[in-house]
CSV table of C-alpha atoms in Angstrom, one decimal:
chain,number,residue,atom,x,y,z
A,64,MET,CA,119.3,137.8,112.8
A,65,ASN,CA,121.9,135.2,111.6
A,66,GLY,CA,120.4,132.0,112.9
A,67,GLY,CA,120.4,128.3,112.2
A,68,LEU,CA,119.0,125.0,113.3
A,69,LEU,CA,119.6,121.3,112.5
A,70,VAL,CA,116.4,119.2,112.5
A,71,ALA,CA,117.5,115.6,113.2
A,72,GLY,CA,115.4,112.5,113.8
A,73,THR,CA,115.4,109.4,115.9
A,74,THR,CA,114.9,107.4,112.7
A,75,SER,CA,114.4,107.8,109.0
A,76,ASP,CA,110.8,109.0,108.2
A,77,ALA,CA,110.5,110.5,111.7
A,78,GLY,CA,109.2,113.6,110.0
A,79,LYS,CA,112.4,115.7,109.5
A,80,SER,CA,111.4,116.9,106.0
A,81,VAL,CA,107.9,118.0,107.1
A,82,VAL,CA,109.1,119.7,110.2
A,83,THR,CA,111.9,121.5,108.4
A,84,ALA,CA,109.4,122.7,105.8
A,85,GLY,CA,106.9,123.7,108.5
A,86,ILE,CA,109.5,125.8,110.4
A,87,CYS,CA,110.6,127.4,107.2
A,88,ARG,CA,107.0,128.4,106.3
A,89,TRP,CA,106.4,129.7,109.9
A,90,LEU,CA,109.6,131.8,109.8
A,91,VAL,CA,108.9,133.3,106.4
A,92,ARG,CA,105.4,134.3,107.6
A,93,GLN,CA,107.2,136.2,110.5
A,94,GLY,CA,109.1,138.2,107.9
A,95,VAL,CA,112.3,136.2,108.2
A,96,LYS,CA,114.4,135.6,105.1
A,97,VAL,CA,115.0,131.8,105.4
A,98,ALA,CA,116.5,129.0,103.4
A,99,PRO,CA,116.5,125.2,103.7
A,100,PHE,CA,119.7,123.1,103.7
A,101,LYS,CA,120.5,119.3,103.6
A,102,ALA,CA,124.1,118.6,103.3
A,103,GLN,CA,123.6,115.1,101.8
A,104,ASN,CA,120.5,113.5,100.5
A,105,MET,CA,119.9,110.0,99.2
A,106,SER,CA,117.0,110.1,96.8
A,107,LEU,CA,115.7,109.1,93.4
A,108,ASN,CA,113.3,112.0,93.6
A,109,SER,CA,115.2,115.0,92.3
A,110,PHE,CA,114.6,118.5,90.8
A,111,VAL,CA,116.4,120.9,88.5
A,112,THR,CA,117.1,124.4,89.6
A,113,ARG,CA,116.9,127.4,87.2
A,114,GLU,CA,120.7,127.3,86.8
A,115,GLY,CA,120.5,123.7,85.8
A,116,ALA,CA,121.6,122.0,89.0
A,117,GLU,CA,120.1,118.7,90.3
A,118,ILE,CA,119.0,118.6,93.9
A,119,GLY,CA,116.6,116.6,96.0
A,120,ARG,CA,112.9,117.3,95.5
A,121,ALA,CA,112.4,117.6,99.3
A,122,GLN,CA,114.8,120.6,99.3
A,123,ALA,CA,113.0,122.1,96.3
A,124,MET,CA,109.7,121.9,98.2
A,125,GLN,CA,111.3,123.4,101.3
A,126,ALA,CA,112.6,126.3,99.2
A,127,GLN,CA,109.0,126.8,98.1
A,128,ALA,CA,108.0,126.8,101.8
A,129,CYS,CA,110.6,129.6,102.2
A,130,ARG,CA,109.2,131.4,99.0
A,131,VAL,CA,112.7,131.4,97.4
A,132,GLU,CA,114.2,129.8,94.3
A,133,PRO,CA,116.0,126.5,95.1
A,134,THR,CA,119.8,126.4,94.4
A,135,ALA,CA,122.5,123.8,94.5
A,136,HIS,CA,123.8,125.1,97.8
A,137,MET,CA,120.6,123.9,99.5
A,138,ASN,CA,121.6,120.3,98.8
A,139,PRO,CA,125.3,120.2,97.8
A,140,VAL,CA,125.5,116.3,97.9
A,141,LEU,CA,122.9,114.1,96.3
A,142,LEU,CA,123.2,110.3,96.1
A,143,LYS,CA,121.1,108.6,93.5
A,144,PRO,CA,121.0,104.8,94.2
A,145,GLY,CA,121.6,102.6,91.1
A,146,GLY,CA,121.2,99.3,93.0
A,147,GLU,CA,121.8,97.8,96.4
A,148,ARG,CA,125.4,98.8,96.7
A,149,SER,CA,126.2,101.8,94.5
A,150,SER,CA,125.0,105.3,93.8
A,151,GLN,CA,125.6,108.2,91.5
A,152,VAL,CA,127.2,111.1,93.4
A,153,VAL,CA,125.8,114.5,92.4
A,154,LEU,CA,128.0,117.3,93.7
A,155,LEU,CA,126.7,120.9,93.7
A,156,GLY,CA,124.1,119.8,91.1
A,157,ARG,CA,126.4,117.9,88.7
A,158,PRO,CA,127.1,114.1,88.6
A,159,VAL,CA,130.7,113.3,89.3
A,160,GLY,CA,130.6,109.5,89.1
A,161,GLU,CA,129.3,106.2,90.5
A,162,MET,CA,130.5,105.0,93.9
A,163,SER,CA,129.9,102.0,96.1
A,164,ALA,CA,128.7,102.6,99.7
A,165,ARG,CA,132.0,101.3,101.1
A,166,GLY,CA,134.0,103.6,98.8
A,167,TYR,CA,131.9,106.6,99.7
A,168,HIS,CA,131.9,106.1,103.5
A,169,GLY,CA,135.5,104.9,103.3
A,170,GLY,CA,136.9,108.4,102.7
A,171,ARG,CA,135.1,110.3,99.9
A,172,GLN,CA,132.3,111.5,102.2
A,173,GLU,CA,134.6,112.8,104.9
A,174,ARG,CA,136.5,114.9,102.2
A,175,LEU,CA,133.2,116.5,101.3
A,176,LEU,CA,132.7,118.1,104.7
A,177,GLY,CA,134.5,121.3,103.6
A,178,THR,CA,132.3,121.5,100.5
A,179,VAL,CA,129.0,121.2,102.4
A,180,LEU,CA,130.2,123.7,105.1
A,181,ASP,CA,131.1,126.2,102.4
A,182,SER,CA,127.6,125.8,100.9
A,183,LEU,CA,126.0,126.3,104.3
A,184,ALA,CA,128.2,129.4,104.9
A,185,GLU,CA,127.1,130.8,101.6
A,186,LEU,CA,123.5,130.4,102.6
A,187,ARG,CA,124.1,131.9,106.1
A,188,ALA,CA,125.7,134.9,104.5
A,189,THR,CA,122.6,135.5,102.3
A,190,TYR,CA,119.7,134.6,104.6
A,191,ASP,CA,118.6,135.6,108.1
A,192,ALA,CA,118.2,131.9,109.0
A,193,VAL,CA,119.0,128.5,107.6
A,194,ILE,CA,117.0,125.5,108.7
A,195,CYS,CA,119.0,122.3,108.1
A,196,GLU,CA,117.6,118.8,107.8
A,197,GLY,CA,119.6,115.8,108.9
A,198,ALA,CA,119.4,112.3,107.5
A,199,GLY,CA,118.5,109.0,109.3
A,200,SER,CA,119.6,109.3,112.9
A,201,PRO,CA,122.5,111.3,114.4
A,202,ALA,CA,123.3,108.3,116.6
A,203,GLU,CA,124.4,106.0,113.8
A,204,ILE,CA,127.7,105.3,115.6
A,205,ASN,CA,129.1,103.2,112.8
A,206,LEU,CA,129.1,106.2,110.5
A,207,ARG,CA,129.9,109.1,112.9
A,208,ARG,CA,133.6,109.5,111.9
A,209,THR,CA,132.6,110.4,108.3
A,210,ASP,CA,129.3,112.1,109.0
A,211,ILE,CA,128.7,115.3,107.1
A,212,VAL,CA,124.9,115.6,107.4
A,213,ASN,CA,124.0,115.2,111.1
A,214,MET,CA,126.4,116.0,114.0
A,215,GLY,CA,129.3,116.5,111.6
A,216,ILE,CA,127.6,119.6,110.1
A,217,ALA,CA,126.1,120.7,113.4
A,218,ARG,CA,129.5,120.7,115.1
A,219,GLY,CA,131.3,122.2,112.1
A,220,ALA,CA,128.8,125.1,111.9
A,221,GLY,CA,127.9,125.3,115.6
A,222,LEU,CA,124.2,124.6,115.0
A,223,PRO,CA,121.7,123.7,117.7
A,224,VAL,CA,120.0,120.4,117.1
A,225,LEU,CA,116.3,119.6,117.5
A,226,VAL,CA,115.6,115.9,117.5
A,227,VAL,CA,112.2,114.8,116.0
A,228,GLY,CA,110.6,111.5,117.0
A,229,ASP,CA,107.6,109.8,115.5
A,230,ILE,CA,105.4,108.7,118.5
A,231,ASP,CA,102.9,106.9,116.2
A,232,ARG,CA,105.5,104.2,115.8
A,233,GLY,CA,105.9,103.8,119.6
A,234,GLY,CA,109.1,103.9,121.7
A,235,VAL,CA,109.6,107.6,121.3
A,236,PHE,CA,110.9,108.2,124.8
A,237,ALA,CA,113.5,105.4,124.6
A,238,SER,CA,114.5,106.8,121.1
A,239,PHE,CA,115.0,110.3,122.4
A,240,PHE,CA,117.0,109.2,125.4
A,241,GLY,CA,119.1,106.7,123.4
A,242,THR,CA,119.8,109.1,120.6
A,243,VAL,CA,121.4,111.6,123.1
A,244,ALA,CA,123.1,108.9,125.2
A,245,LEU,CA,125.0,107.5,122.1
A,246,LEU,CA,126.5,110.9,121.2
A,247,ALA,CA,129.9,112.2,122.2
A,248,PRO,CA,130.0,115.0,124.8
A,249,GLU,CA,130.8,117.6,122.2
A,250,ASP,CA,127.8,116.5,120.1
A,251,GLN,CA,125.5,116.2,123.1
A,252,ALA,CA,126.3,119.8,124.0
A,253,LEU,CA,124.5,120.9,120.7
A,254,VAL,CA,121.3,118.8,121.2
A,255,ALA,CA,118.9,121.3,122.7
A,256,GLY,CA,115.8,119.2,122.9
A,257,PHE,CA,113.0,117.2,121.3
A,258,LEU,CA,109.9,117.6,119.1
A,259,VAL,CA,107.2,114.9,119.3
A,260,ASN,CA,105.6,114.2,115.9
A,261,LYS,CA,102.3,112.4,114.9
A,262,PHE,CA,100.7,112.3,118.3
A,263,ARG,CA,97.1,111.1,118.6
A,264,GLY,CA,95.0,111.8,121.6
A,265,ASP,CA,95.1,114.0,124.7
A,266,VAL,CA,98.5,115.8,125.2
A,267,SER,CA,97.9,116.0,128.9
A,268,LEU,CA,98.4,112.2,129.1
A,269,LEU,CA,101.8,112.6,127.5
A,270,GLU,CA,103.1,115.4,129.8
A,271,PRO,CA,104.3,113.2,132.7
A,272,GLY,CA,106.6,111.4,130.2
A,273,LEU,CA,107.9,114.6,128.8
A,274,ASP,CA,108.6,115.8,132.4
A,275,MET,CA,110.5,112.6,133.1
A,276,LEU,CA,112.4,112.9,129.8
A,277,HIS,CA,113.4,116.5,130.9
A,278,GLY,CA,114.6,115.2,134.2
A,279,LEU,CA,116.6,112.4,132.7
A,280,THR,CA,118.3,114.4,129.9
A,281,GLY,CA,118.1,118.1,131.1
A,282,ARG,CA,116.5,118.9,127.7
A,283,ARG,CA,113.1,120.3,127.1
A,284,THR,CA,110.5,119.3,124.5
A,285,TYR,CA,109.7,122.1,122.0
A,286,GLY,CA,106.3,120.9,121.0
A,287,VAL,CA,103.9,118.0,120.3
A,288,LEU,CA,102.7,117.9,116.8
A,289,PRO,CA,99.3,116.1,116.3
A,290,PHE,CA,98.8,113.4,113.7
A,291,ARG,CA,97.4,114.9,110.4
A,292,HIS,CA,96.6,113.1,107.2
A,293,GLY,CA,98.1,114.2,103.9
A,294,LEU,CA,100.9,116.4,105.3
A,295,GLY,CA,103.8,114.8,103.4
A,296,ILE,CA,105.9,116.9,101.0
A,297,ASP,CA,107.6,115.3,98.1
A,298,GLU,CA,109.1,112.0,99.3
A,299,GLU,CA,112.8,111.3,99.2
A,300,ASP,CA,112.8,107.7,98.4
A,301,GLY,CA,110.6,106.0,95.7
A,302,LEU,CA,111.8,102.6,96.9
A,303,ARG,CA,109.6,102.9,100.0
A,304,VAL,CA,106.4,103.8,98.2
A,305,SER,CA,103.5,101.5,98.9
A,306,LEU,CA,102.6,99.5,95.8
A,307,ARG,CA,99.0,99.2,97.0
A,308,GLY,CA,98.4,102.6,98.5
A,309,THR,CA,97.2,105.9,97.0
A,310,VAL,CA,99.6,108.7,96.4
A,311,ARG,CA,98.3,111.0,99.1
A,312,GLU,CA,95.9,110.5,102.0
A,313,SER,CA,94.4,114.0,101.8
A,314,ALA,CA,90.7,114.2,100.8
A,315,VAL,CA,89.8,115.5,97.4
A,316,ALA,CA,86.4,116.7,96.0
A,317,PRO,CA,84.0,114.3,94.3
A,318,PRO,CA,84.2,113.8,90.6
A,319,VAL,CA,82.7,116.6,88.4
A,320,GLY,CA,81.6,114.1,85.7
A,321,GLU,CA,79.7,110.9,86.1
A,322,ASP,CA,82.8,108.6,86.0
A,323,VAL,CA,86.1,108.4,87.8
A,324,LEU,CA,89.3,107.9,85.9
A,325,ARG,CA,91.6,105.1,87.0
A,326,VAL,CA,95.4,105.5,86.7
A,327,ALA,CA,97.8,102.6,87.2
A,328,VAL,CA,101.5,103.5,87.7
A,329,CYS,CA,103.9,100.7,87.1
A,330,ALA,CA,106.1,100.4,90.2
A,331,VAL,CA,109.3,99.8,88.2
A,332,PRO,CA,112.6,99.2,90.1
A,333,LEU,CA,114.6,102.3,91.0
A,334,MET,CA,111.5,104.4,90.3
A,335,SER,CA,112.4,108.1,90.2
A,336,ASN,CA,110.3,111.2,90.4
A,337,PHE,CA,107.1,109.2,91.0
A,338,THR,CA,105.8,112.6,92.3
A,339,ASP,CA,104.9,113.3,88.6
A,340,VAL,CA,101.6,111.6,89.2
A,341,ASP,CA,100.8,113.7,92.3
A,342,ALA,CA,99.1,116.2,90.0
A,343,LEU,CA,96.8,113.5,88.7
A,344,ALA,CA,96.0,112.3,92.2
A,345,ALA,CA,95.0,115.9,93.1
A,346,GLU,CA,92.3,116.0,90.4
A,347,PRO,CA,88.8,115.2,91.7
A,348,GLY,CA,87.7,111.9,90.3
A,349,VAL,CA,91.1,110.6,89.4
A,350,VAL,CA,92.2,107.5,91.3
A,351,VAL,CA,95.9,106.7,91.2
A,352,ARG,CA,97.5,103.5,92.4
A,353,PHE,CA,100.9,101.8,92.0
A,354,VAL,CA,100.9,98.3,90.5
A,355,ASP,CA,103.2,95.4,89.9
A,356,ARG,CA,101.0,92.8,88.3
A,357,PRO,CA,99.6,92.6,84.8
A,358,GLU,CA,96.0,92.0,85.9
A,359,GLU,CA,96.1,95.3,87.7
A,360,LEU,CA,96.2,97.1,84.4
A,361,ALA,CA,93.0,95.6,83.2
A,362,ASP,CA,90.6,98.2,84.6
A,363,ALA,CA,93.0,101.1,84.2
A,364,ASP,CA,92.0,104.0,82.0
A,365,LEU,CA,95.6,105.2,81.8
A,366,VAL,CA,98.8,103.4,82.4
A,367,VAL,CA,101.9,105.4,83.4
A,368,VAL,CA,105.4,104.0,83.0
A,369,PRO,CA,107.4,106.4,85.3
A,370,GLY,CA,110.9,107.5,85.4
A,371,THR,CA,113.6,105.2,86.6
A,372,ARG,CA,117.3,105.3,87.5
A,373,GLY,CA,117.7,101.9,85.6
A,374,THR,CA,115.9,102.0,82.3
A,375,VAL,CA,117.2,98.6,81.1
A,376,ARG,CA,116.6,97.0,84.5
A,377,ALA,CA,113.0,98.4,84.5
A,378,LEU,CA,112.4,97.0,81.0
A,379,GLN,CA,113.6,93.6,82.1
A,380,TRP,CA,111.4,93.7,85.2
A,381,LEU,CA,108.3,94.6,83.0
A,382,ARG,CA,109.0,91.6,80.8
A,383,GLU,CA,109.6,89.2,83.7
A,384,ARG,CA,106.4,90.2,85.4
A,385,GLY,CA,104.2,90.1,82.3
A,386,LEU,CA,103.5,93.8,82.4
A,387,ALA,CA,105.3,94.4,79.2
A,388,ASP,CA,102.9,92.1,77.3
A,389,ALA,CA,100.0,93.7,79.0
A,390,ILE,CA,101.2,97.2,77.9
A,391,VAL,CA,101.7,96.0,74.3
A,392,ARG,CA,98.1,94.6,74.3
A,393,ARG,CA,96.8,98.0,75.6
A,394,VAL,CA,98.6,99.9,72.8
A,395,ALA,CA,97.2,97.5,70.2
A,396,GLU,CA,93.7,98.2,71.6
A,397,GLN,CA,94.3,102.0,71.5
A,398,ARG,CA,94.1,102.3,75.3
A,399,PRO,CA,96.1,105.2,76.8
A,400,VAL,CA,99.7,104.7,77.9
A,401,LEU,CA,102.1,107.5,79.1
A,402,GLY,CA,105.8,107.0,79.4
A,403,VAL,CA,107.9,109.6,81.3
A,404,CYS,CA,111.7,109.8,81.0
A,405,GLY,CA,113.0,106.3,81.5
A,406,GLY,CA,109.4,105.0,80.9
A,407,PHE,CA,109.4,106.9,77.6
A,408,GLN,CA,112.8,105.4,76.6
A,409,LEU,CA,111.8,101.8,77.1
A,410,LEU,CA,108.6,102.3,75.0
A,411,GLY,CA,110.9,103.0,72.0
A,412,GLU,CA,112.5,100.7,69.5
A,413,HIS,CA,115.9,100.1,70.9
A,414,ILE,CA,118.3,101.5,73.6
A,415,GLU,CA,122.1,101.8,73.3
A,416,ASP,CA,123.4,101.9,76.9
A,417,GLU,CA,127.1,101.9,77.7
A,418,VAL,CA,126.6,104.3,80.6
A,419,GLU,CA,123.8,103.3,83.0
A,420,SER,CA,123.5,99.6,82.7
A,421,ARG,CA,126.4,99.0,80.3
A,422,ALA,CA,124.2,96.5,78.5
A,423,GLY,CA,124.9,97.8,75.0
A,424,HIS,CA,122.1,97.3,72.5
A,425,VAL,CA,118.8,96.4,74.0
A,426,ASP,CA,115.4,96.1,72.2
A,427,GLY,CA,112.7,98.3,73.6
A,428,LEU,CA,109.0,97.5,73.5
A,429,GLY,CA,108.7,99.0,70.0
A,430,LEU,CA,105.6,101.1,70.8
A,431,LEU,CA,107.0,104.5,69.8
A,432,PRO,CA,109.3,105.4,66.9
A,433,VAL,CA,112.2,106.4,69.1
A,434,ARG,CA,115.8,105.3,69.4
A,435,VAL,CA,117.7,106.0,72.6
A,436,ARG,CA,121.5,106.4,73.1
A,437,PHE,CA,122.8,107.0,76.6
A,438,ALA,CA,125.3,109.8,76.8
A,439,ARG,CA,127.8,110.3,79.7
A,440,GLU,CA,126.8,114.0,80.0
A,441,LYS,CA,123.5,114.3,81.9
A,442,THR,CA,120.7,116.5,80.5
A,443,LEU,CA,119.5,118.9,83.2
A,444,THR,CA,117.1,121.6,81.9
A,445,ARG,CA,113.9,123.4,82.7
A,446,PRO,CA,112.0,123.5,79.4
A,447,VAL,CA,108.9,125.4,78.5
A,448,GLY,CA,106.7,124.5,75.6
A,449,GLU,CA,103.2,123.8,74.3
A,450,ALA,CA,101.1,120.7,73.9
A,451,LEU,CA,97.4,120.1,73.3
A,452,GLY,CA,97.1,123.8,72.8
A,453,GLU,CA,98.3,124.6,76.3
A,454,ARG,CA,101.5,126.0,77.8
A,455,VAL,CA,103.6,123.4,79.6
A,456,GLU,CA,106.6,123.7,82.0
A,457,GLY,CA,108.7,120.8,83.1
A,458,TYR,CA,112.2,119.7,83.9
A,459,GLU,CA,114.5,117.1,82.4
A,460,ILE,CA,117.0,114.7,84.2
A,461,HIS,CA,118.4,112.0,82.0
A,462,HIS,CA,121.4,110.4,80.3
A,463,GLY,CA,119.4,109.0,77.5
A,464,VAL,CA,119.2,111.0,74.2
A,465,ALA,CA,116.1,110.2,72.2
A,466,GLU,CA,116.0,110.3,68.4
A,467,VAL,CA,112.4,110.6,67.4
A,468,THR,CA,111.8,109.2,63.9
A,469,GLY,CA,108.0,109.5,63.6
A,470,GLY,CA,104.6,110.1,65.3
A,471,GLU,CA,103.1,113.4,66.3
A,472,PRO,CA,105.3,115.8,68.3
A,473,PHE,CA,104.6,115.7,72.0
A,474,LEU,CA,106.8,118.0,74.2
A,475,ASP,CA,110.3,116.6,73.5
A,476,GLY,CA,109.0,113.2,72.6
A,477,CYS,CA,106.1,111.9,70.5
A,478,ARG,CA,102.7,110.4,70.4
A,479,VAL,CA,101.3,107.5,68.3
A,480,GLY,CA,97.6,107.0,68.7
A,481,GLN,CA,97.0,106.8,72.5
A,482,THR,CA,100.7,106.1,73.4
A,483,TRP,CA,102.5,109.2,74.6
A,484,GLY,CA,106.2,109.6,75.6
A,485,THR,CA,108.3,112.5,76.9
A,486,HIS,CA,111.4,113.2,79.0
A,487,TRP,CA,109.6,116.1,80.8
A,488,HIS,CA,109.0,115.6,84.5
A,489,GLY,CA,106.5,117.8,86.1
A,490,SER,CA,104.5,118.5,82.9
A,491,LEU,CA,101.2,117.4,84.6
A,492,GLU,CA,101.6,120.2,87.1
A,493,SER,CA,100.6,122.7,84.3
A,494,ASP,CA,96.9,122.9,85.0
A,495,GLY,CA,95.6,123.6,81.5
A,496,PHE,CA,97.7,120.9,79.9
A,497,ARG,CA,96.7,118.3,82.6
A,498,ARG,CA,93.0,119.0,82.0
A,499,ALA,CA,93.4,118.7,78.2
A,500,PHE,CA,95.4,115.5,78.6
A,501,LEU,CA,92.8,114.0,80.9
A,502,ARG,CA,90.0,114.9,78.5
A,503,GLU,CA,91.9,112.9,75.7
A,504,VAL,CA,92.4,110.0,78.1
A,505,ALA,CA,88.7,110.0,79.1
A,506,ALA,CA,87.5,110.1,75.5
A,507,ALA,CA,89.8,107.2,74.5
A,508,ALA,CA,88.8,105.2,77.6
A,509,GLY,CA,85.0,105.8,77.0
A,510,ARG,CA,84.7,107.4,80.5
A,511,ARG,CA,82.2,110.2,81.3
A,512,PHE,CA,84.9,111.9,83.2
A,513,VAL,CA,85.2,115.7,83.3
A,514,PRO,CA,88.3,117.5,84.7
A,515,ALA,CA,87.5,120.0,87.4
A,516,PRO,CA,87.7,123.5,85.8
A,517,ASP,CA,89.4,125.2,88.8
A,518,THR,CA,92.0,122.8,90.2
A,519,SER,CA,95.3,124.6,90.7
A,520,PHE,CA,98.1,122.3,91.6
A,521,ALA,CA,100.3,125.2,92.6
A,522,ALA,CA,97.6,126.5,95.0
A,523,LEU,CA,97.2,123.0,96.5
A,524,ARG,CA,100.9,122.9,97.2
A,525,GLU,CA,100.8,126.3,98.9
A,526,GLU,CA,97.8,125.2,101.0
A,527,GLN,CA,99.8,122.1,102.1
A,528,LEU,CA,102.8,124.2,103.0
A,529,ASP,CA,100.7,126.6,105.0
A,530,ARG,CA,99.2,123.7,106.9
A,531,LEU,CA,102.8,122.7,107.8
A,532,GLY,CA,103.4,126.3,109.0
A,533,ASP,CA,100.2,126.2,111.0
A,534,LEU,CA,101.3,122.9,112.6
A,535,ILE,CA,104.5,124.6,114.0
A,536,GLU,CA,102.7,127.9,114.9
A,537,HIS,CA,99.9,126.2,116.8
A,538,HIS,CA,101.6,123.2,118.4
A,539,ALA,CA,105.3,124.1,119.0
A,540,ASP,CA,106.7,126.6,121.5
A,541,THR,CA,107.6,129.2,118.9
A,542,ASP,CA,109.1,131.6,121.4
A,543,ALA,CA,111.5,129.0,122.6
A,544,LEU,CA,112.1,127.8,119.0
A,545,TRP,CA,112.9,131.4,117.9
A,546,ARG,CA,115.5,131.7,120.8
A,547,LEU,CA,117.1,128.4,119.8
A,548,ILE,CA,117.4,129.5,116.1
A,549,GLU,CA,118.7,132.9,117.0
A,550,SER,CA,121.0,132.1,120.0
A,551,GLY,CA,122.0,128.5,119.6
A,552,ALA,CA,121.8,125.6,122.1
A,553,PRO,CA,121.5,126.5,125.8
A,554,GLN,CA,124.7,126.5,127.8
A,555,GLY,CA,125.4,123.8,130.4
A,556,LEU,CA,123.4,120.9,129.0
A,557,PRO,CA,124.3,117.8,130.9
A,558,PHE,CA,126.2,114.8,129.5
A,559,ILE,CA,124.1,111.6,129.4
A,560,PRO,CA,126.2,108.5,129.7
A,561,PRO,CA,127.6,106.3,128.2
A,562,GLY,CA,128.2,108.6,125.2
A,563,ALA,CA,129.6,107.5,121.9
A,564,PRO,CA,131.9,104.4,122.0
A,565,ALA,CA,135.6,105.0,121.4
């Protein structure tokens, strides 16, 4: 088998990442050696591979669904927004510069098509099947000429395309039809059919519409996936996270101790790797919420200042909103605060930044004995160490170089009283360390909270990925899906006018 498939969507957030992961897990359970692929990802949520390459976290999770190690070829182009109009371009795991959206779409993106096709060819030579994820919609006609992630990659590699639509939003039939009808004939020939996502209710009530859609487009529907809570894998875009919502909708067990532990995460601008707190949210009795007002810190037992693509901008935002003063008061009262990566940097004494913000010397909050200098070379590592008597694994993604001048050692950073800082993302996924840290926080907060003795974050992730595989296995036409992956789009699919404009 040397198969492939592109999972496209009628919109952003239609469920492409989840469906891709689900198909990957279903295939690997059939004994297929499979890999994920996304030519271009725009995300502030990234991960470091074992060889020190930076890729989107969604592709790292899809690799876990495939039970393989992630590599740079699985996400050859990563765009990390630095504001409304510019992004850092990460090529094959390494940053190559900042670029405006106009500059990128004005020519640079088109020149990368060969690079992404080479990465896809490398994966296809190694694996039995490669399941590719698109971005946004394939019918973004203003960007089709330079497209390297949707129909550009499908046509370049001859991949069949499955279009996913979120029926929970409404308008899914119009979205399916319109997506196909706005594509050029050569692109339409690769669109094999549709997959309905997030359906609530009796599928038989949907079937007349699916029959009519088949009559209108000549394309079948490969499955209707029911709505399920808590199925999201690591999100691509921290800018869209709800400031009032919980991290995950999935149910967790009741607290082991008498009290819950409340965690407030400051929703700083350009928040990156906010998935660091998912491991806290998975703990029974830990309540995690994102906040943007100082009064929301009052009842928090732990305040987390997360990573950010704009450390100086985040520091200014904290000051403007009064959150900085609230954090300073917490520290004076010996109430727990944890800074991660950019959040760690802004807790220090001062920052020298001629790279990210180009602001030069900026005073930090002065809560940790740390001085930070931004280097042009990005640190991308997968460190292993020990803290609180427990083994810890993590990953580092930062330009800031920290000089620690005091306090107690804490991973690569330091601790002063109940204020903690580290560059390590993902450290809280280490179960023993997370439990030890939460015990310290509970003691400092005066809470009768007890960490569950048997919570395994890795096992919870595996359960989640298996649920995605189950969703495909039980609710998609897997025989037809298998034929599509193995043999490509059916021949003779009709053209739906008007097609792409000239």
